[in-house]
PDB file of C-alpha atoms in Angstrom:
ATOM      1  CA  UNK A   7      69.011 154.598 252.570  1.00 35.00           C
ATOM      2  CA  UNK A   8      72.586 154.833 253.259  1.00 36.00           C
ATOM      3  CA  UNK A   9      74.962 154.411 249.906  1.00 36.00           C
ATOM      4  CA  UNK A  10      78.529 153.907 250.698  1.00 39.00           C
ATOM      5  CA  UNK A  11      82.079 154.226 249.165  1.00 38.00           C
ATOM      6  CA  UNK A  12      84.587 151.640 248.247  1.00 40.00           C
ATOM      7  CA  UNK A  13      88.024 151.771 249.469  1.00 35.00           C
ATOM      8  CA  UNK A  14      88.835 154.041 247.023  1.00 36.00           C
ATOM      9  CA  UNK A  15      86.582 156.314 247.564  1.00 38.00           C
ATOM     10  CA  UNK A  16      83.945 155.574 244.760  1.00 37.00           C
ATOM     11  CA  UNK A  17      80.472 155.380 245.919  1.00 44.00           C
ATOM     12  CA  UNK A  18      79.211 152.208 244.502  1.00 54.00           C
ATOM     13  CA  UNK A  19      75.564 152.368 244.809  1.00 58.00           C
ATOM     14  CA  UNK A  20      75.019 149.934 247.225  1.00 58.00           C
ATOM     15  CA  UNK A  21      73.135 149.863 250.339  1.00 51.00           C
ATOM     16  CA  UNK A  22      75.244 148.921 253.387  1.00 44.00           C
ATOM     17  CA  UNK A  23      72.918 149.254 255.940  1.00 42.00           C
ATOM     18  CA  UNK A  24      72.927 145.873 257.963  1.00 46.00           C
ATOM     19  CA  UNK A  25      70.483 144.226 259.523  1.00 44.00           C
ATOM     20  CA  UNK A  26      71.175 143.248 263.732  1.00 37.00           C
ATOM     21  CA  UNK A  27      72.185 139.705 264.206  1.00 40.00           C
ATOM     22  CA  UNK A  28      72.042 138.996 260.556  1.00 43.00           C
ATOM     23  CA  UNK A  29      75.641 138.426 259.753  1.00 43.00           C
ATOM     24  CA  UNK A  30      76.864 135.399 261.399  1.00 49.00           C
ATOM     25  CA  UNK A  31      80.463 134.437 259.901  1.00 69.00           C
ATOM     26  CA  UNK A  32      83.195 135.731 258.243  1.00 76.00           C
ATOM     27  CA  UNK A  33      84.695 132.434 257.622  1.00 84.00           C
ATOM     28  CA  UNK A  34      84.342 132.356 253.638  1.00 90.00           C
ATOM     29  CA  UNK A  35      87.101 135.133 253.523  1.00 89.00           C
ATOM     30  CA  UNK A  36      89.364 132.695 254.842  1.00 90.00           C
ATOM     31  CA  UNK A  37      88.086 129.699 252.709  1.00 93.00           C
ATOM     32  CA  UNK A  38      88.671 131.747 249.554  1.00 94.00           C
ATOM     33  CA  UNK A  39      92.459 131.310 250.335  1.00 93.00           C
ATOM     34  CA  UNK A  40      92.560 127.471 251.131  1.00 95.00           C
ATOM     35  CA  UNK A  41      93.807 125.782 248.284  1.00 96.00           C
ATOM     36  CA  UNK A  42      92.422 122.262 249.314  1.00 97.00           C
ATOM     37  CA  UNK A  43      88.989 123.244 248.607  1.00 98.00           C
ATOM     38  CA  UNK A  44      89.396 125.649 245.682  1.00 98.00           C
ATOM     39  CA  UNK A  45      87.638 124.392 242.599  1.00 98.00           C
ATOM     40  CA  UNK A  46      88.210 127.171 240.058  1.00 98.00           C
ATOM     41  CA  UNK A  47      89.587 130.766 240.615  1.00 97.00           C
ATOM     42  CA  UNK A  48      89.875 134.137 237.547  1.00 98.00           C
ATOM     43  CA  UNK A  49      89.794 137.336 238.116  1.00 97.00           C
ATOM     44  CA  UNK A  50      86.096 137.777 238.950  1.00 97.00           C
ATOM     45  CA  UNK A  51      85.335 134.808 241.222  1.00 97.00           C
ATOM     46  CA  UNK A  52      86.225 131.799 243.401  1.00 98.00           C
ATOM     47  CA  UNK A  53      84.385 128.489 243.419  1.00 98.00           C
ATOM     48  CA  UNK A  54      85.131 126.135 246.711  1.00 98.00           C
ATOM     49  CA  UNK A  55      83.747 123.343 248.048  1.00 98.00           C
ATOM     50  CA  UNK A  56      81.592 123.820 250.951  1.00 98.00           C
ATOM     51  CA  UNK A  57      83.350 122.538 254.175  1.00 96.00           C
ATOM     52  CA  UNK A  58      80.223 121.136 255.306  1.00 97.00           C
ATOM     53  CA  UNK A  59      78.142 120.120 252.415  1.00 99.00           C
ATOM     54  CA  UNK A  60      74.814 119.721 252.931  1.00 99.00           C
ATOM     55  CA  UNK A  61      73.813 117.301 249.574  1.00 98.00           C
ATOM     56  CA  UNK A  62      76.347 114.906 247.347  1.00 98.00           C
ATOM     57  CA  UNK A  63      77.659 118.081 245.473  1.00 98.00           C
ATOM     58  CA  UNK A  64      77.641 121.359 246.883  1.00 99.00           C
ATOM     59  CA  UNK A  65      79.668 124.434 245.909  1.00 99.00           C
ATOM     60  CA  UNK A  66      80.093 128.358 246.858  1.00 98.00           C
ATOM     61  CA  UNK A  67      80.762 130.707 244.326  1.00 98.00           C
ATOM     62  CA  UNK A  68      81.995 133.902 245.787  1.00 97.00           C
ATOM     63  CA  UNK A  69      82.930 137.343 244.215  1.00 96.00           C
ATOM     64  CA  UNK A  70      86.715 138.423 244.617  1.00 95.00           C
ATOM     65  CA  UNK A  71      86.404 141.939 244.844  1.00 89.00           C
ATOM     66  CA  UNK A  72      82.807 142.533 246.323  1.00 78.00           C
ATOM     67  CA  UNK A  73      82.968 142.043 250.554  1.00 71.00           C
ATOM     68  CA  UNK A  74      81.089 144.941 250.367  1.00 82.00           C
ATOM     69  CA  UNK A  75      77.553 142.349 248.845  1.00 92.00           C
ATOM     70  CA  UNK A  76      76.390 140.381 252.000  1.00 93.00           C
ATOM     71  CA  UNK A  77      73.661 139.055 250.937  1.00 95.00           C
ATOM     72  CA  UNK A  78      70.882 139.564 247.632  1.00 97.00           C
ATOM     73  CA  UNK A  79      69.203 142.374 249.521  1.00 96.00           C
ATOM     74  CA  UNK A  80      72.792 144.771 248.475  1.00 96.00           C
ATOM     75  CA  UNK A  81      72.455 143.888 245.016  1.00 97.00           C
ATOM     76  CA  UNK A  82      71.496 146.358 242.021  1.00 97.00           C
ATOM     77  CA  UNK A  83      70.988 146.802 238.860  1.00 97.00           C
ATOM     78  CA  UNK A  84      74.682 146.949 238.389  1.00 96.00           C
ATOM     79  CA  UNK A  85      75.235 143.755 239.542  1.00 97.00           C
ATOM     80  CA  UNK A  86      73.073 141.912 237.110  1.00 98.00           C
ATOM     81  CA  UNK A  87      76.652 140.816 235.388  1.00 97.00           C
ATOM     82  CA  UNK A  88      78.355 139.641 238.019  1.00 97.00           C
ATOM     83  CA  UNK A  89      75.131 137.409 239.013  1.00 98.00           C
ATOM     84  CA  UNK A  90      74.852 136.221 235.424  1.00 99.00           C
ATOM     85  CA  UNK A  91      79.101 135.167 235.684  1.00 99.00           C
ATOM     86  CA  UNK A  92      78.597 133.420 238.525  1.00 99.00           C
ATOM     87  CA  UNK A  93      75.443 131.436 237.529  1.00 99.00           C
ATOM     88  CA  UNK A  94      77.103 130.847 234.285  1.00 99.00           C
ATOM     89  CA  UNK A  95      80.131 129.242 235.673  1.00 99.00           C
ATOM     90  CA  UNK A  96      77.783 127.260 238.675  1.00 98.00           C
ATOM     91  CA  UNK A  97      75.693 125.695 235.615  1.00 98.00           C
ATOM     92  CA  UNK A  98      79.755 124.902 234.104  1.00 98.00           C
ATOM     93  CA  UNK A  99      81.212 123.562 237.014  1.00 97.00           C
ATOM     94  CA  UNK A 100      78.274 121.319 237.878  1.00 97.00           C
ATOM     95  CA  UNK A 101      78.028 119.982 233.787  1.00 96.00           C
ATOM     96  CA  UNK A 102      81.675 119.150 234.808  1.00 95.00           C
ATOM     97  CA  UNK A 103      80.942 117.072 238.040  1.00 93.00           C
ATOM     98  CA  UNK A 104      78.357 115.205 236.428  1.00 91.00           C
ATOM     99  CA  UNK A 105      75.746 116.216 233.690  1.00 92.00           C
ATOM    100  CA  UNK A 106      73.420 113.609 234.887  1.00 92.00           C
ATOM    101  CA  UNK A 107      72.631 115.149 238.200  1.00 94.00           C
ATOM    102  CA  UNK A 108      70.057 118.037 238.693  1.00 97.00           C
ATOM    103  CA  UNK A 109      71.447 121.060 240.599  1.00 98.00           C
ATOM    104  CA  UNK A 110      70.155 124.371 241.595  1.00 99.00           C
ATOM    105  CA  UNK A 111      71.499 127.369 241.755  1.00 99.00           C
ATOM    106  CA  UNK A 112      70.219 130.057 244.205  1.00 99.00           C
ATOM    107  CA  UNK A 113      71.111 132.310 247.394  1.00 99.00           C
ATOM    108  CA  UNK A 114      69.541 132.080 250.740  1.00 98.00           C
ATOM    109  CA  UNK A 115      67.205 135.004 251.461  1.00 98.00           C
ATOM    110  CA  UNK A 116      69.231 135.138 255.240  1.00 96.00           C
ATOM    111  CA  UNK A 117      73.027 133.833 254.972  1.00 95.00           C
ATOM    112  CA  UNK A 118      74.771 132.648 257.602  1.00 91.00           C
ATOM    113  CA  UNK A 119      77.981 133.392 256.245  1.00 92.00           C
ATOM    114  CA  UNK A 120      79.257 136.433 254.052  1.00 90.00           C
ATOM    115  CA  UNK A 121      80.330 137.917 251.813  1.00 93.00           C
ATOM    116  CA  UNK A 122      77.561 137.019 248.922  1.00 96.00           C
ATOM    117  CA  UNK A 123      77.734 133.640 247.526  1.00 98.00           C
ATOM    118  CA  UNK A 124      75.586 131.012 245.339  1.00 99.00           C
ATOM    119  CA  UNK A 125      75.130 127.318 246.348  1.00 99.00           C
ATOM    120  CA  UNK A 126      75.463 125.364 243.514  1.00 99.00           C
ATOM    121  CA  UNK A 127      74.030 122.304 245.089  1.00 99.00           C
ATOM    122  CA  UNK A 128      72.460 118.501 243.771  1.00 98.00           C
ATOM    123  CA  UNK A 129      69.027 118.119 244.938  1.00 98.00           C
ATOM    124  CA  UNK A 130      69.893 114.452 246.419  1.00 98.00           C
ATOM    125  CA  UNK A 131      70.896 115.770 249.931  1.00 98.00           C
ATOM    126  CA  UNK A 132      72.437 113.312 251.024  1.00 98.00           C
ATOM    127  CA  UNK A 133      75.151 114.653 253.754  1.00 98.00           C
ATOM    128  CA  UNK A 134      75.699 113.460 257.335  1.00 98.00           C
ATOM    129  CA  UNK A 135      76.163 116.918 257.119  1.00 98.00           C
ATOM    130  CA  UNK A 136      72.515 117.450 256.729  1.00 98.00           C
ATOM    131  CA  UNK A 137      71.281 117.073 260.247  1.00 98.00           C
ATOM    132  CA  UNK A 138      68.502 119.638 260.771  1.00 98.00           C
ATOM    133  CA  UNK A 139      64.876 120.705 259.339  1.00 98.00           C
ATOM    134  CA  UNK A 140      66.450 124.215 258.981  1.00 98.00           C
ATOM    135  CA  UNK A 141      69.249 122.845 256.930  1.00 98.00           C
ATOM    136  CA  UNK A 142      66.726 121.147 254.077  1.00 99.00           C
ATOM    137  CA  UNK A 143      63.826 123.259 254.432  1.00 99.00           C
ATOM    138  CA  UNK A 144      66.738 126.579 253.633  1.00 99.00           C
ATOM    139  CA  UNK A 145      67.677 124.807 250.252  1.00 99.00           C
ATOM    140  CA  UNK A 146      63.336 123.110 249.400  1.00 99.00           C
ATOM    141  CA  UNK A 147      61.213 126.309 250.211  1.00 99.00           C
ATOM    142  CA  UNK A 148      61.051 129.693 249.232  1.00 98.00           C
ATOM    143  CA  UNK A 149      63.853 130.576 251.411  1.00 99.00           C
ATOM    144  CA  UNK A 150      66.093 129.809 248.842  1.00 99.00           C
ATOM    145  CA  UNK A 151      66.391 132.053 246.134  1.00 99.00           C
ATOM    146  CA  UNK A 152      67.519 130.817 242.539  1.00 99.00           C
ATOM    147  CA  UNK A 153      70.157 133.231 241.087  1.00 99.00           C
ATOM    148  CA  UNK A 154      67.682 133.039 237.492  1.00 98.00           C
ATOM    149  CA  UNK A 155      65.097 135.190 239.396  1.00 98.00           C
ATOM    150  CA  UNK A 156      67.837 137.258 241.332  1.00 99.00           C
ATOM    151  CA  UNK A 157      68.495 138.498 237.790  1.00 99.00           C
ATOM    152  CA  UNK A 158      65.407 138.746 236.445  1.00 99.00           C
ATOM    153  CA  UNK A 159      64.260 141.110 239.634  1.00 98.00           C
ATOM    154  CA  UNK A 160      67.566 143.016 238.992  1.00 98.00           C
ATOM    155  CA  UNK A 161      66.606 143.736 235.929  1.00 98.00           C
ATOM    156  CA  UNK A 162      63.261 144.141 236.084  1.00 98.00           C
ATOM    157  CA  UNK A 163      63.345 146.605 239.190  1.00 98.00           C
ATOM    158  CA  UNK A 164      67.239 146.779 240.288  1.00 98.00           C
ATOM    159  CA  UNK A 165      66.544 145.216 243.601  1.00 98.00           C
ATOM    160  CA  UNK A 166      65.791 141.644 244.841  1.00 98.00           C
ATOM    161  CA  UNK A 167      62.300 141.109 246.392  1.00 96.00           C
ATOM    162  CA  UNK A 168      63.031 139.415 249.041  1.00 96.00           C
ATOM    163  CA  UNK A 169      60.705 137.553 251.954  1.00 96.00           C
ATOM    164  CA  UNK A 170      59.532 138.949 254.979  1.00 96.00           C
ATOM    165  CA  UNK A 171      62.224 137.572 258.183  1.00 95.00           C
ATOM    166  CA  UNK A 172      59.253 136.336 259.634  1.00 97.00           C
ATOM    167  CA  UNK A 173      58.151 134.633 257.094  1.00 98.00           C
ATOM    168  CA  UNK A 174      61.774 133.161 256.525  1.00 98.00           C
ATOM    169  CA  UNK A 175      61.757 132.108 260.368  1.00 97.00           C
ATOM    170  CA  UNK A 176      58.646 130.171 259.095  1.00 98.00           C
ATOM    171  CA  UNK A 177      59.906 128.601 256.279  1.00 98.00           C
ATOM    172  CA  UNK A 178      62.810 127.318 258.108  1.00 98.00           C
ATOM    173  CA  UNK A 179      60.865 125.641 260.914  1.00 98.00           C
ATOM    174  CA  UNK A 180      57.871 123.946 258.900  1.00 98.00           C
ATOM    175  CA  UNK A 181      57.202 120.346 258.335  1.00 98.00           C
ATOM    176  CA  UNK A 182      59.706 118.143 256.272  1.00 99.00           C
ATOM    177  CA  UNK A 183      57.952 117.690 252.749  1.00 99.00           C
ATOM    178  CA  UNK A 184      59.843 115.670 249.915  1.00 99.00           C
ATOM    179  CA  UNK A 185      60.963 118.110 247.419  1.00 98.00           C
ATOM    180  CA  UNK A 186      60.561 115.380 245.075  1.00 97.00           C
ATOM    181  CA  UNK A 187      57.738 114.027 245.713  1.00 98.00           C
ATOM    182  CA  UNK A 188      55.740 116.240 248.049  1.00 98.00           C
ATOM    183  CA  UNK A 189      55.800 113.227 250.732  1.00 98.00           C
ATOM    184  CA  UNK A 190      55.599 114.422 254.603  1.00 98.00           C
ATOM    185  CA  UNK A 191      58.297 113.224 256.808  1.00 98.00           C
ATOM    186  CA  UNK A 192      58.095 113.094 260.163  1.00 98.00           C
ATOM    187  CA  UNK A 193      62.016 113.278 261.326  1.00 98.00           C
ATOM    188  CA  UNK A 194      65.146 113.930 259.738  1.00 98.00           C
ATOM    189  CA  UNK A 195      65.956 110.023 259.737  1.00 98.00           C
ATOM    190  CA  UNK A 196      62.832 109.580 257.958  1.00 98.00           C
ATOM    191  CA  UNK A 197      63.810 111.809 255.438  1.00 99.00           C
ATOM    192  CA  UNK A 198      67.235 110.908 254.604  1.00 98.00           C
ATOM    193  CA  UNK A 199      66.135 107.275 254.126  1.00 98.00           C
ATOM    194  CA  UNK A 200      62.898 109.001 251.941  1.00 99.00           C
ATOM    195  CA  UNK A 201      65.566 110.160 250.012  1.00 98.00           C
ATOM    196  CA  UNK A 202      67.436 107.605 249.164  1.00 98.00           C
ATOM    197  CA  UNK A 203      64.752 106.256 246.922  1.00 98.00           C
ATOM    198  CA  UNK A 204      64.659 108.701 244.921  1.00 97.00           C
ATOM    199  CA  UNK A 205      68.100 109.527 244.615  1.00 96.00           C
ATOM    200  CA  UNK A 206      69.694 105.915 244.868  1.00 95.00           C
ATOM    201  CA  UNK A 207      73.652 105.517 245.646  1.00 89.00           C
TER     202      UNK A 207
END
């Protein structure tokens, strides 16, 4: 596979081959700099709300210096640090908002936006934001990756294994099932009211 170099000329050890019609939006880049939704910045990362929140709480933690990482499948070995940082400030930030709530942590096996980034998101999902079956079924199913197993693969191997796209396209599209409660829902309406008793206002 193609490895390429850094802007200053160091080759990095990443593969920067991209997939066709895989990156959608380079909006984050621009987010990063918006101080109304900035949550916490250092020197390593930037936390922001999500402009379009899909669940109660919902987050993006983003590297600083690492456009380069798109999405898990550009990740190494190396990176198992910078993974671990950014889960261990998620897991922070969210005892912070409320230590009551249950998050996750994860990446989506196919983003729609880059550069890399973790969702640090309650598992309530309730959003008028959340209007599709592709929008819950990317954060309930295997599509979504938790960052714990991102770094034990990165460890274990150096690489992310990662689903098959059509398999992903799959995931996306089947049935509405509780993640809760493993309860079939026939419509989106259905399951935001499902919700709610479970994860009561």
């Amino acid at each position: 596979m193609k490895r390429s170099e850094t802007s200053d000329g160091h080759n990095d050890g990443h593969n920067h081959t991209k997939r066709s019609n895989t990156w959608v939006s380079y909006a984050l880049l621009n987010s990063m700099k918006d101080k109304s939704i900035i949550v916490l910045k250092d020197e390593l990362i930037t936390i922001i709300k999500d402009k379009y929140p899909k669940s109660r709480h919902h987050l993006l933690v983003i590297p600083n210096k690492y456009s380069h990482l798109d999405s898990v499948e550009d990740l190494n070995a190396n990176d198992v640090q910078l993974i671990d940082y950014m889960t261990a400030k998620a897991k922070q930030i969210s005892q912070d908002l409320d230590p009551s709530i249950e998050f996750r942590f994860g990446f989506h096996t196919i983003p729609s936006q880059r550069p890399l980034h973790l969702h640090v998101i309650s598992q309530d999902f309730d959003s008028k934001y959340l209007k599709t079956k592709k929008h819950y079924n990317s954060f309930t199913t295997r599509f979504f990756i938790d960052s714990k197993h991102v770094i034990e693969n990165l460890k274990n191997t150096g690489k992310v294994d990662t689903i098959a796209r059509q398999e992903c396209e799959q995931l996306l599209k089947q049935d509405l099932i509780c993640h809760f409660c493993r309860s079939k829902l026939l419509n989106m309406p259905n399951l935001r009211t499902h919700l709610l008793t479970h994860f009561p206002v």
